[in-house]
Amino acid sequence: MDSERRRDFIREIVRRDVERGTYGGRVVTRWPPEPNGYPHIGHAKSIVLNFGIAEEFGGRCHLRFDDTNPEGESMEYVEAIMRDVRWLGYDWGEHLYFASDYFEQLYAYAEALIRAGKAYVCSLSLEQIRASRGSVTEPGTPSPYRERSVEENLDLFRRMRAGEFPDGAHVLRAKIDMASPNMLLRDPLLYRIRHKAHYRRGTEWCIYPMYDFAHCLSDAIEGVTHSICTLEFENNRALYDWILENTPGIEQPRPHQYEFARLDLSYTVMSKRKLKALVEAGVVSGWDDPRMPTLAGLRRRGVRPEAIRAFCERIGVTNVNSTVDMALFEHTIREDLNHEAPRLMAVARPLKVVLENWPEGESQWIDAPLWPRDVPREGTRAVPFGRELWIERTDFRERPPEGWRRLAPGREVRLRYAYVIRCEGLERDPETGEVTALRCRYLPETRGGRNPEGRTVEGTIHWVSCAHAQPAELQLVDRLFSVPDPDAELAAGRQLTELVHPGSLEVVTGWVEPRVAELAPGERVQFERLGYFYAAPEQHRPGERLVFVRIVPLKDRWAAREQERAREALERARAEKAREKEQQRRRTQQAARRPEELPAPSPELARARERFMARWGLGAREAALLTREDETAALFEASVEAGAPAEAAARWILNEVAGLRRQLEVCRPLAPEALARLIGLVEAGRIGGPAAKRVLATMLETGEDPEAIVEREGLERIDDAGALEAQLEAIWAAHP
């Protein structure tokens, strides 16, 4: 990739700092994984960015394990992460670090903050701390332990370190601002007690630093210049800067944090916790299952690191979150393999073809290219051809649909590199009726694509000679999830295991041409029309057992499925539109007569109609609409009796109440007195129309009093300019 294609806002920042000499020309980045799982394709974007920037600007990139949480961390994950970073093509040299090696220094920094009056030991429970933080619109409540003396804080913190207190008894908090618009600055936690062995430090420590405290100080200890992380840490930047600015001993120039959009990929999840759940549930065979989006899984599947790096470069670096289509990733893999994988033939789901006019026992060897015309590589292989052949069962239809271009009774198809054949008969299993073989004839004059009679043969299929074919296990790997956005489905209440694509792994025994048996473990090949495959190193043994994992299909079959679904949805939409049009026609006919012209449904409602017009001055139309049902008439009359103006009550009942009752799944009875109070709030100008509709919806769902809803949701109008300005200032401060 040339430098122009690599330009992005992060690189521009680094370039500016280098030109200004901000860090004396130094560029030091870091990739700081937590060793609690295997890295996935989302992590690859950060790895490529951090190591790539260091390489481009003559700097260095550190590999640092942020291992400050003893739960779930292990050396297995450390080794897996190191292995995957090296596989991607990056080397940290001597700059391998662990945050756990800094525990003594971080502890000393914490004591320095206590001495400076910038940190204190808090004895509230975590639940109490959360409850005291306030909300976006309300400041937090200071801890009753916030003003402990320096001496008392140091004594308690040292006793925490010595193991005198149980988990949760105390925490160390920064003393910042309990009214800060950024809630992360409302005295955040710096240390917590955790009596659990650390995978590297054993039981030496029973207090552990929080990520926000350890991360920025580790950057400073290592001399990192540009701390690059993903957008979910954008609000944490203020805390990152506060700790570095207020911790004694941290000198300028300090590291600075920059955020970029992480990689979200359709048809997958980017959460180690969720991926770990699949492993523990046995849904996949492990972190390196070839269906997994982990780097180990992609490696075992046969994806080359060059393809992953090219994909990360292709999607670029932005500061706006978005989801990348899995089809783009698969396309990048195909582009990479197109120049690396020779072409051979294999049949995954075999159906036998017998050429009745081919001499028995005779074979012919046909030269076929190893590379397509658009790849500047040369080479051919000899492919045997004989009387009996294997073709794909999916290339034959006994009753072909319209537009079918492959084999069918009485139809012709071209065998790739060989002859045109015509299907003239079938053989069936006598018990099941399934087609077991096709009786065909080959056309000798059509060898190698020749067509002397000018016949039109639209389809070309692949094949393998039965007499020379080798059996092979084909592991047909597909996308792990069946829905484009699994996280959205999980948020809607579905279970992770429900979303797994049932056809994500299909293992079949197929047949391959003889040249395939010569492939060494780890080689990649394109089986024509089937996809790119990988000779699985841990299973593939030439001469004994041939095992191939499908890296990626040749075509985006999922796009075809989506197109088919879209066509079906369009047809359903058209049918629904036609039904709606017919229903609308009928409603129009029914509504041709004005409501006031229709008789009331009962004598009681007829009397109510007259009463509404005579007593409260309603028009004939409104009175007729209100008296179509007993419930509506009763609600109107009782609401007016409770103090609601008649015209306003009629308007709200006919327009808003009726509409919401049709929309809401759960709808409670509406008390007339509550409706009258809501209308009174609107008439008095205390709330606006949109807010009133929101209150009404809540009343119908919960049965709450309208004034209580207004107070809880903060919906009352602000007429004082000063109060409004204060609200706006708070919003701007929270969202700069």
XYZ file of C-alpha atoms in Angstrom:
736
model
C 0.000 0.000 0.000
C 1.465 3.373 -0.944
C 1.547 6.231 1.543
C -1.297 8.118 -0.149
C -3.719 5.229 0.340
C -2.678 4.965 3.969
C -3.595 8.547 4.856
C -6.142 8.813 7.686
C -6.794 11.170 10.589
C -4.677 9.151 13.063
C -1.683 9.135 10.745
C -2.149 12.861 10.116
C -1.953 13.470 13.877
C 1.215 11.390 14.145
C 2.719 13.122 11.109
C 1.948 16.543 12.629
C 3.572 15.581 15.949
C 6.679 14.292 14.195
C 7.009 17.501 12.173
C 6.546 19.671 15.275
C 8.923 17.573 17.350
C 6.261 17.092 20.029
C 7.995 13.992 21.392
C 11.442 14.746 20.047
C 10.564 12.955 16.823
C 9.716 9.733 18.681
C 6.701 7.586 17.744
C 5.810 4.868 20.249
C 2.494 3.039 19.974
C 1.230 -0.024 21.809
C -1.326 -2.764 21.436
C -2.654 -3.632 24.907
C -4.789 -6.803 24.870
C -6.307 -8.339 27.986
C -5.256 -12.013 28.205
C -8.796 -13.307 28.733
C -9.481 -14.777 25.288
C -8.155 -15.230 21.777
C -7.870 -12.161 19.498
C -10.385 -11.899 16.668
C -10.690 -10.101 13.344
C -11.780 -6.931 15.172
C -8.494 -6.876 17.079
C -6.629 -7.270 13.797
C -7.638 -3.739 12.783
C -6.006 -2.311 15.924
C -2.931 -4.520 15.550
C -2.440 -3.462 11.931
C -2.967 0.213 12.815
C -0.630 0.357 15.822
C 2.186 -1.719 14.379
C 1.713 -0.151 10.939
C 2.034 3.430 12.230
C 5.160 2.572 14.215
C 6.708 0.982 11.143
C 5.812 3.863 8.808
C 7.207 6.576 11.090
C 10.346 4.744 12.160
C 9.086 4.154 15.682
C 8.250 1.075 17.712
C 5.103 -0.671 18.864
C 4.888 -2.381 22.231
C 2.917 -5.519 22.960
C 1.611 -4.997 26.488
C -0.769 -7.289 28.299
C -3.218 -5.300 30.432
C -3.515 -8.080 32.978
C -4.966 -6.204 35.955
C -8.023 -8.428 36.422
C -7.084 -11.860 37.810
C -10.373 -13.436 36.771
C -10.268 -15.295 33.454
C -6.661 -14.410 32.576
C -4.154 -17.157 31.745
C -0.877 -17.914 30.001
C -2.841 -19.849 27.361
C -4.304 -16.554 26.171
C -0.956 -14.744 26.413
C 0.687 -17.348 24.181
C -2.259 -17.343 21.747
C -2.100 -13.541 21.410
C 1.657 -13.554 20.818
C 1.299 -16.331 18.251
C -1.433 -14.447 16.375
C 0.429 -11.125 16.292
C 3.487 -12.867 14.874
C 1.308 -14.693 12.340
C -0.054 -11.355 11.135
C 3.526 -10.394 10.356
C 4.473 -8.114 13.270
C 7.285 -8.278 15.792
C 7.561 -6.292 19.025
C 11.245 -7.175 19.469
C 12.324 -6.588 23.049
C 9.251 -4.516 23.850
C 7.051 -7.125 25.482
C 5.420 -5.800 28.663
C 2.880 -6.790 31.291
C 0.889 -4.339 33.398
C 1.270 -6.847 36.243
C 5.010 -6.074 36.236
C 4.128 -2.490 37.189
C 2.009 -3.362 40.237
C 4.604 -1.985 42.690
C 5.046 1.225 40.707
C 1.310 1.683 40.240
C 0.808 1.215 43.960
C 3.401 3.901 44.621
C 1.593 6.272 42.246
C -1.668 5.581 44.115
C -0.046 6.521 47.431
C 1.335 9.686 45.818
C -2.199 10.657 44.770
C -3.413 10.092 48.340
C -0.626 12.323 49.730
C -1.562 14.991 47.195
C -5.166 14.903 48.413
C -6.348 13.587 45.039
C -7.489 10.110 46.156
C -9.277 8.614 49.152
C -10.376 5.249 50.508
C -14.153 4.864 50.266
C -16.027 2.304 52.361
C -19.323 2.405 50.485
C -20.434 -0.765 48.728
C -20.322 -0.847 44.936
C -24.120 -0.615 44.856
C -24.038 2.472 47.073
C -21.330 4.040 44.917
C -23.380 3.478 41.768
C -26.490 4.929 43.426
C -24.573 8.033 44.566
C -23.199 8.921 41.125
C -26.349 10.812 40.164
C -27.623 10.996 36.602
C -27.047 12.935 33.417
C -29.233 15.749 34.744
C -28.418 15.476 38.486
C -25.027 15.724 40.211
C -23.713 12.885 42.308
C -23.696 12.761 46.102
C -20.226 12.976 47.695
C -19.175 9.916 49.671
C -19.288 10.368 53.466
C -15.674 9.131 53.429
C -14.493 11.722 50.892
C -12.894 13.986 53.519
C -10.862 11.364 55.333
C -7.449 12.640 56.279
C -4.358 11.775 54.265
C -3.034 9.739 57.203
C -6.254 7.725 57.552
C -6.399 7.085 53.792
C -2.778 5.912 53.695
C -3.330 3.641 56.686
C -6.460 2.061 55.179
C -4.873 1.698 51.731
C -1.823 -0.032 53.183
C -4.040 -2.346 55.201
C -5.973 -3.111 52.015
C -2.622 -4.040 50.434
C -1.774 -6.227 53.450
C -4.977 -8.240 53.031
C -6.772 -7.179 56.209
C -10.140 -6.569 54.521
C -12.489 -8.805 52.548
C -13.525 -8.181 48.939
C -15.740 -5.113 48.615
C -14.958 -3.662 52.042
C -13.092 -0.655 50.626
C -12.036 0.862 47.306
C -9.631 3.621 46.396
C -11.322 6.475 44.521
C -9.989 9.543 42.750
C -11.200 12.834 44.225
C -12.321 14.779 41.154
C -15.820 16.285 40.806
C -19.110 14.681 41.809
C -20.977 17.254 39.693
C -18.950 16.721 36.506
C -21.054 16.416 33.332
C -18.773 13.475 32.439
C -19.974 10.855 34.897
C -16.670 8.977 34.598
C -15.064 11.876 36.489
C -17.385 11.536 39.480
C -14.747 10.098 41.788
C -13.988 6.947 39.767
C -12.537 3.776 41.294
C -8.762 3.338 41.101
C -8.244 0.130 43.148
C -10.457 -2.661 44.434
C -9.864 -5.614 46.742
C -9.864 -8.989 45.019
C -8.622 -12.020 46.970
C -7.897 -14.077 43.883
C -4.617 -15.473 42.575
C -3.109 -13.758 39.559
C -1.865 -16.016 36.762
C 1.621 -14.367 36.914
C 1.875 -12.849 40.398
C 0.142 -15.618 42.330
C -1.266 -14.478 45.701
C 1.313 -11.712 46.113
C -1.368 -9.073 45.580
C -4.945 -8.856 46.833
C -5.671 -5.364 45.509
C -5.712 -4.700 41.787
C -5.724 -1.411 39.835
C -8.669 -0.562 37.639
C -8.107 -0.436 33.876
C -8.424 3.365 33.618
C -5.756 3.834 36.290
C -3.290 1.214 35.094
C -3.632 1.870 31.369
C -2.552 5.502 31.177
C 0.233 5.096 33.765
C 1.562 2.028 31.939
C 1.673 4.157 28.778
C 3.650 6.802 30.654
C 6.030 4.265 32.202
C 6.830 2.843 28.752
C 7.170 6.217 27.044
C 4.218 5.692 24.716
C 3.506 8.779 22.617
C 0.243 7.948 20.868
C -2.226 5.790 22.805
C -4.652 4.638 20.108
C -7.871 2.949 21.182
C -11.439 2.463 19.965
C -14.329 4.911 20.231
C -15.958 3.310 23.279
C -13.088 4.806 25.303
C -13.728 8.354 24.067
C -15.322 9.451 27.364
C -12.452 7.796 29.250
C -9.978 10.210 27.662
C -10.812 12.901 30.243
C -9.933 10.451 33.052
C -6.804 9.325 31.162
C -5.618 12.952 31.045
C -6.626 13.703 34.660
C -4.614 10.818 36.086
C -1.506 11.730 34.090
C -1.821 15.436 34.981
C -2.391 14.871 38.710
C -0.117 11.924 39.512
C 3.175 13.223 40.946
C 6.206 12.092 38.951
C 4.620 11.980 35.490
C 6.521 14.425 33.321
C 5.796 16.155 30.024
C 5.394 15.383 27.219
C 2.756 12.932 28.355
C 1.054 10.285 26.187
C -2.146 11.340 24.494
C -5.142 9.164 23.717
C -6.794 9.060 20.281
C -9.891 7.082 19.335
C -10.917 5.406 16.095
C -13.930 3.337 15.056
C -13.553 -0.339 15.834
C -14.295 -3.052 13.286
C -17.852 -4.398 13.404
C -18.496 -7.171 10.902
C -21.885 -8.489 9.831
C -22.824 -12.110 10.558
C -20.483 -12.261 13.550
C -19.931 -10.955 17.084
C -16.930 -8.992 18.341
C -17.125 -9.923 21.995
C -14.635 -12.312 23.581
C -17.206 -13.035 26.269
C -19.755 -14.225 23.696
C -17.179 -16.186 21.722
C -16.011 -17.824 24.934
C -19.616 -18.807 25.665
C -19.751 -20.656 22.324
C -16.545 -22.498 23.196
C -17.727 -23.447 26.682
C -21.135 -24.570 25.376
C -19.468 -26.883 22.863
C -21.127 -25.136 19.906
C -17.665 -24.883 18.327
C -14.663 -27.130 18.810
C -12.538 -24.392 20.389
C -11.207 -20.873 19.953
C -9.522 -22.049 16.739
C -12.612 -23.619 15.195
C -12.437 -22.609 11.506
C -15.908 -21.036 11.781
C -14.782 -18.655 14.524
C -13.826 -15.035 13.705
C -10.712 -15.425 15.857
C -7.339 -15.079 14.179
C -6.589 -18.650 15.251
C -9.814 -19.819 13.604
C -9.097 -17.896 10.414
C -5.564 -19.332 10.318
C -6.862 -22.877 10.772
C -9.395 -22.200 8.037
C -6.580 -21.262 5.667
C -7.014 -17.485 5.414
C -3.646 -15.859 4.733
C -2.418 -13.019 6.988
C -1.849 -10.956 3.841
C -5.596 -10.999 3.218
C -6.384 -9.799 6.738
C -3.874 -6.961 6.505
C -5.261 -5.981 3.070
C -8.799 -6.006 4.498
C -7.813 -3.743 7.396
C -6.147 -1.332 4.954
C -9.181 -1.430 2.674
C -11.772 -0.507 5.299
C -9.586 2.360 6.504
C -9.522 4.294 9.782
C -12.388 6.638 10.699
C -13.966 8.057 13.833
C -17.523 6.985 12.947
C -18.782 3.541 13.954
C -20.254 1.410 11.174
C -20.688 -2.241 10.269
C -18.650 -3.743 7.441
C -20.383 -6.338 5.280
C -18.943 -9.829 5.634
C -19.106 -10.031 1.830
C -16.290 -7.444 1.609
C -14.063 -9.535 3.873
C -14.765 -12.666 1.818
C -14.113 -10.745 -1.404
C -10.730 -9.614 -0.061
C -9.842 -13.224 0.776
C -10.743 -14.293 -2.754
C -8.642 -11.506 -4.253
C -5.647 -12.634 -2.206
C -6.063 -16.323 -3.046
C -6.705 -15.712 -6.737
C -2.961 -15.277 -7.323
C -1.879 -17.917 -4.809
C -4.093 -20.960 -5.315
C -3.783 -23.212 -8.410
C -6.975 -24.546 -10.024
C -7.903 -28.209 -9.684
C -11.148 -30.171 -9.777
C -13.077 -31.919 -7.032
C -16.642 -33.165 -6.626
C -18.275 -32.686 -3.212
C -21.639 -34.424 -3.715
C -20.996 -37.036 -6.406
C -23.370 -38.373 -9.040
C -22.020 -40.933 -11.529
C -22.086 -40.337 -15.277
C -21.556 -43.284 -17.656
C -20.533 -42.364 -21.224
C -22.044 -45.233 -23.204
C -20.157 -44.490 -26.421
C -16.726 -44.290 -24.725
C -14.631 -47.480 -24.970
C -14.475 -49.431 -21.729
C -11.112 -49.417 -19.946
C -9.734 -46.604 -22.090
C -8.448 -43.327 -20.616
C -7.414 -40.051 -22.162
C -5.249 -37.364 -20.515
C -6.219 -33.764 -21.105
C -3.987 -30.748 -20.484
C -5.714 -28.178 -18.249
C -4.315 -24.857 -16.960
C -3.366 -24.403 -13.314
C -4.044 -20.670 -13.440
C -6.789 -18.542 -15.035
C -6.037 -16.073 -17.791
C -6.088 -13.038 -15.489
C -3.256 -14.414 -13.326
C 0.248 -13.921 -14.785
C 1.430 -17.422 -13.879
C 2.020 -20.410 -16.104
C 1.572 -24.135 -15.705
C -0.696 -27.012 -16.683
C -1.588 -30.404 -15.320
C -2.779 -33.587 -17.005
C -6.358 -34.562 -16.107
C -7.527 -38.144 -16.827
C -10.818 -38.687 -18.681
C -12.685 -41.998 -18.999
C -15.965 -43.807 -19.457
C -17.231 -43.204 -15.903
C -17.115 -39.759 -14.316
C -18.223 -38.058 -11.132
C -20.168 -34.806 -11.436
C -21.901 -32.687 -8.790
C -25.373 -33.960 -7.957
C -26.516 -30.334 -7.902
C -25.551 -30.026 -11.603
C -28.418 -32.325 -12.619
C -32.176 -31.800 -12.447
C -34.657 -34.370 -13.593
C -37.264 -31.603 -13.914
C -35.204 -28.496 -14.629
C -36.613 -25.062 -13.798
C -36.844 -22.278 -16.355
C -33.401 -20.962 -17.285
C -31.571 -24.149 -16.187
C -28.160 -24.328 -17.897
C -26.797 -27.612 -16.613
C -27.587 -31.266 -17.196
C -31.109 -32.672 -17.542
C -32.725 -35.511 -19.516
C -32.270 -34.829 -23.232
C -30.056 -31.809 -22.604
C -26.385 -31.103 -23.302
C -23.659 -29.600 -21.134
C -19.941 -29.048 -21.594
C -17.445 -30.830 -19.321
C -14.727 -28.350 -18.468
C -11.609 -28.782 -20.693
C -13.171 -31.931 -22.250
C -16.286 -32.741 -24.276
C -19.937 -31.871 -24.608
C -22.167 -34.677 -23.295
C -25.891 -35.373 -23.723
C -28.024 -37.075 -21.053
C -30.042 -39.901 -22.580
C -31.145 -41.999 -19.603
C -31.220 -42.491 -15.829
C -30.561 -45.240 -13.320
C -32.515 -45.303 -10.062
C -32.328 -46.972 -6.687
C -35.166 -49.558 -6.834
C -36.195 -48.871 -3.211
C -35.904 -45.090 -2.889
C -36.319 -44.033 -6.508
C -33.294 -41.744 -6.177
C -31.239 -41.176 -9.332
C -27.960 -43.087 -8.922
C -26.355 -42.639 -12.355
C -26.825 -40.865 -15.664
C -26.493 -42.640 -19.029
C -24.915 -40.145 -21.441
C -23.119 -39.864 -24.773
C -20.098 -37.695 -25.457
C -19.650 -35.753 -28.701
C -16.088 -36.497 -29.938
C -15.875 -33.425 -32.189
C -16.312 -31.044 -29.189
C -13.063 -31.778 -27.309
C -11.352 -28.819 -25.651
C -14.122 -26.357 -26.433
C -14.412 -27.064 -30.164
C -17.897 -26.718 -31.567
C -17.806 -27.493 -35.310
C -21.576 -27.687 -35.759
C -22.181 -24.309 -34.140
C -24.329 -25.902 -31.450
C -25.271 -23.690 -28.479
C -24.197 -25.183 -25.138
C -24.692 -22.646 -22.370
C -23.552 -24.605 -19.333
C -20.109 -25.858 -18.290
C -19.617 -28.136 -15.281
C -16.617 -29.746 -13.576
C -15.996 -33.470 -13.214
C -13.529 -36.135 -12.016
C -12.683 -39.480 -13.615
C -13.993 -42.315 -11.422
C -11.097 -44.630 -12.290
C -8.472 -42.118 -11.201
C -10.254 -40.124 -8.476
C -9.001 -40.010 -4.890
C -11.422 -39.796 -1.943
C -11.099 -36.662 0.184
C -12.831 -35.213 3.222
C -14.174 -31.749 2.455
C -15.071 -29.548 5.423
C -17.500 -27.003 3.997
C -17.159 -24.067 6.369
C -19.742 -21.283 6.167
C -20.681 -18.220 8.229
C -21.112 -19.002 11.917
C -24.299 -16.962 12.386
C -27.438 -16.990 10.276
C -28.437 -13.347 10.909
C -26.614 -10.182 9.787
C -26.657 -8.525 13.234
C -26.454 -11.107 16.038
C -26.002 -8.415 18.709
C -29.339 -6.823 17.765
C -31.039 -10.223 18.002
C -29.477 -10.806 21.428
C -30.709 -7.397 22.580
C -34.198 -8.443 21.462
C -34.059 -11.440 23.823
C -32.852 -14.302 21.635
C -30.187 -16.742 22.829
C -26.725 -16.850 21.259
C -26.970 -20.531 20.394
C -30.264 -19.905 18.546
C -28.445 -17.629 16.102
C -25.802 -20.141 15.037
C -26.186 -21.120 11.377
C -27.048 -24.865 11.349
C -25.152 -25.295 8.071
C -22.028 -23.471 9.243
C -20.029 -26.705 8.991
C -20.837 -29.619 6.711
C -18.376 -32.490 6.328
C -18.682 -34.582 3.155
C -16.584 -37.210 1.430
C -15.932 -36.213 -2.145
C -13.626 -37.139 -5.009
C -10.619 -35.198 -6.283
C -8.466 -35.421 -9.402
C -5.074 -37.194 -9.004
C -2.995 -33.994 -8.850
C -4.756 -33.029 -5.616
C -3.190 -35.971 -3.809
C 0.216 -34.353 -4.365
C -0.627 -31.218 -2.374
C 1.360 -30.878 0.835
C -0.227 -29.961 4.174
C -0.791 -26.202 4.371
C -1.164 -25.672 0.610
C -4.149 -23.812 -0.783
C -6.086 -24.681 -3.923
C -9.169 -23.568 -5.796
C -11.501 -26.450 -6.513
C -13.200 -25.119 -9.606
C -16.754 -23.910 -8.987
C -16.598 -25.042 -5.332
C -14.324 -22.512 -3.683
C -10.879 -22.064 -2.198
C -9.691 -24.899 0.051
C -6.872 -25.459 2.517
C -5.022 -28.742 3.055
C -5.507 -28.817 6.825
C -1.988 -29.360 8.271
C -3.191 -31.179 11.387
C -5.245 -33.713 9.372
C -4.008 -33.802 5.760
C -1.638 -36.712 5.025
C -0.813 -37.244 1.322
C -1.065 -40.899 0.383
C -3.155 -41.706 3.451
C -5.892 -39.169 4.189
C -6.804 -36.052 2.258
C -8.613 -33.370 4.274
C -9.504 -29.934 2.930
C -11.168 -27.028 4.728
C -13.108 -24.566 2.605
C -11.638 -21.116 3.091
C -14.329 -19.242 1.182
C -16.838 -20.087 -1.580
C -16.230 -18.709 -5.060
C -19.430 -16.681 -5.072
C -21.267 -14.791 -2.388
C -24.049 -17.312 -1.959
C -25.394 -15.277 0.938
C -25.979 -12.335 -1.404
C -27.994 -14.637 -3.662
C -30.024 -15.756 -0.661
C -30.615 -12.146 0.339
C -31.750 -11.325 -3.194
C -34.179 -14.235 -3.094
C -35.494 -13.067 0.282
C -35.820 -9.546 -1.110
C -37.831 -10.851 -4.075
C -40.109 -12.796 -1.731
C -40.501 -9.739 0.504
C -41.379 -7.611 -2.531
C -44.039 -10.091 -3.605
C -45.466 -10.152 -0.070
C -45.445 -6.358 0.019
C -47.285 -6.174 -3.295
C -49.901 -8.654 -2.086
C -50.285 -6.760 1.180
C -50.622 -3.481 -0.718
C -53.349 -5.010 -2.864
C -55.185 -6.201 0.255
C -54.874 -2.783 1.857
C -56.148 -1.125 -1.304
C -59.202 -3.366 -1.291
C -59.815 -2.719 2.403
C -59.456 1.014 1.834
C -62.004 0.813 -0.997
C -64.448 -0.876 1.335
C -63.797 1.634 4.113
C -64.339 4.473 1.664
C -67.685 3.006 0.665
C -68.672 2.645 4.313
C -67.520 6.166 5.119
C -69.416 7.702 2.207
C -72.151 8.530 4.680
C -71.183 11.125 7.272
C -71.093 9.908 10.922
C -73.892 12.254 11.965
C -76.128 10.695 9.323
C -75.766 7.213 10.818
C -78.148 6.162 13.581
C -76.730 5.632 17.095
C -76.103 1.959 17.967
C -78.577 2.040 20.903
C -81.302 4.267 22.430
C -78.971 5.098 25.341
C -76.228 6.313 22.972
C -78.813 8.258 20.940
C -79.825 10.124 24.107
C -76.143 10.692 24.963
C -75.570 12.181 21.481
C -78.386 14.698 22.014
C -77.099 15.484 25.511
C -73.521 16.126 24.288
C -74.740 18.645 21.719
C -77.283 20.362 23.987
C -75.315 20.479 27.240
C -71.749 20.959 26.031
C -72.246 22.451 22.603
C -70.493 19.735 20.591
C -71.025 19.587 16.844
C -73.115 16.796 15.349
C -70.017 15.018 13.910
C -68.067 14.967 17.201
C -71.141 13.860 19.156
C -71.812 11.059 16.683
C -68.194 9.805 16.806
C -68.166 9.850 20.623
C -71.371 7.823 20.834
C -70.399 4.935 18.596
C -69.417 2.904 21.708
C -70.599 2.932 25.313
C -67.012 3.054 26.647
C -66.039 6.129 24.586
C -69.199 8.008 25.503
C -68.736 7.231 29.199
C -65.057 8.311 29.137
C -65.974 11.659 27.527
C -68.815 12.439 29.918
C -66.850 11.498 33.049
C -63.773 13.465 31.897
C -65.865 16.605 31.388
C -67.533 16.089 34.759
C -63.994 15.881 36.251
C -63.150 19.327 34.894
C -61.848 18.857 31.347
C -63.088 21.368 28.736
C -65.598 19.589 26.499
C -63.959 20.448 23.168
C -60.503 19.478 24.429
C -61.792 16.197 25.925
C -63.525 15.284 22.659
C -60.394 16.078 20.646
C -58.076 14.027 22.897
C -60.412 11.029 23.075
C -61.119 10.894 19.353
C -57.605 11.653 18.095
C -55.017 10.567 20.671
C -56.616 7.972 22.945
C -58.156 6.026 20.079
C -54.907 6.049 18.094
C -52.718 4.902 20.981
C -55.097 2.097 21.887
C -54.639 0.710 18.375
C -50.819 0.943 18.605
C -50.064 -0.310 22.125
C -49.821 -4.048 22.790
C -50.789 -3.644 26.470
C -53.350 -0.968 27.255
C -54.797 -0.293 30.735
C -58.214 1.305 31.325
C -57.939 5.101 31.315
C -59.338 6.857 34.383
C -61.454 9.907 33.365
C -60.038 11.930 36.274
C -56.461 11.212 35.113
C -57.332 12.245 31.544
C -58.884 15.466 32.869
C -55.710 16.226 34.836
C -53.563 15.632 31.758
C -55.743 17.957 29.660
C -55.512 20.514 32.464
C -51.681 20.402 32.308
C -51.832 21.114 28.567
C -54.462 23.871 28.855
C -52.404 25.546 31.612
C -49.308 25.496 29.389
C -47.261 23.370 31.814
C -46.452 20.786 29.131
C -46.482 20.884 25.339
C -48.417 18.718 22.914
C -45.627 16.179 22.104
C -44.845 15.758 25.804
C -48.537 15.287 26.578
C -48.824 12.503 23.996
C -45.802 10.787 25.573
C -47.445 11.073 29.017
C -50.716 9.675 27.669
C -48.920 6.659 26.195
C -47.281 5.960 29.577
C -50.657 6.338 31.346
C -52.217 3.767 29.032
C -49.290 1.360 29.548
C -48.807 1.724 33.320
C -51.875 3.478 34.754
C -49.664 6.120 36.430
C -50.813 9.606 37.366
C -49.923 12.188 34.675
C -48.314 14.661 37.086
C -46.055 11.923 38.480
C -44.952 11.020 34.942
C -44.244 14.660 34.083
C -42.130 15.108 37.215
C -40.203 11.846 36.791
C -39.447 12.379 33.098
C -38.689 16.092 33.481
C -41.264 17.065 30.846
C -42.541 20.328 32.335
C -41.917 23.356 30.161
C -39.034 25.646 31.107
C -40.103 29.249 30.566
C -37.207 30.841 32.486
C -34.413 31.722 30.030
C -31.737 31.335 32.706
C -32.865 27.848 33.632
C -32.995 26.865 29.972
C -29.480 28.210 29.424
C -28.185 26.137 32.360
C -29.730 22.998 30.854
C -28.087 23.692 27.490
C -24.712 24.351 29.119
C -24.912 20.974 30.896
C -25.748 19.204 27.642
C -22.898 20.887 25.758
C -20.446 20.055 28.536
C -21.480 16.404 28.519
C -21.302 16.155 24.723
C -18.505 18.482 23.537
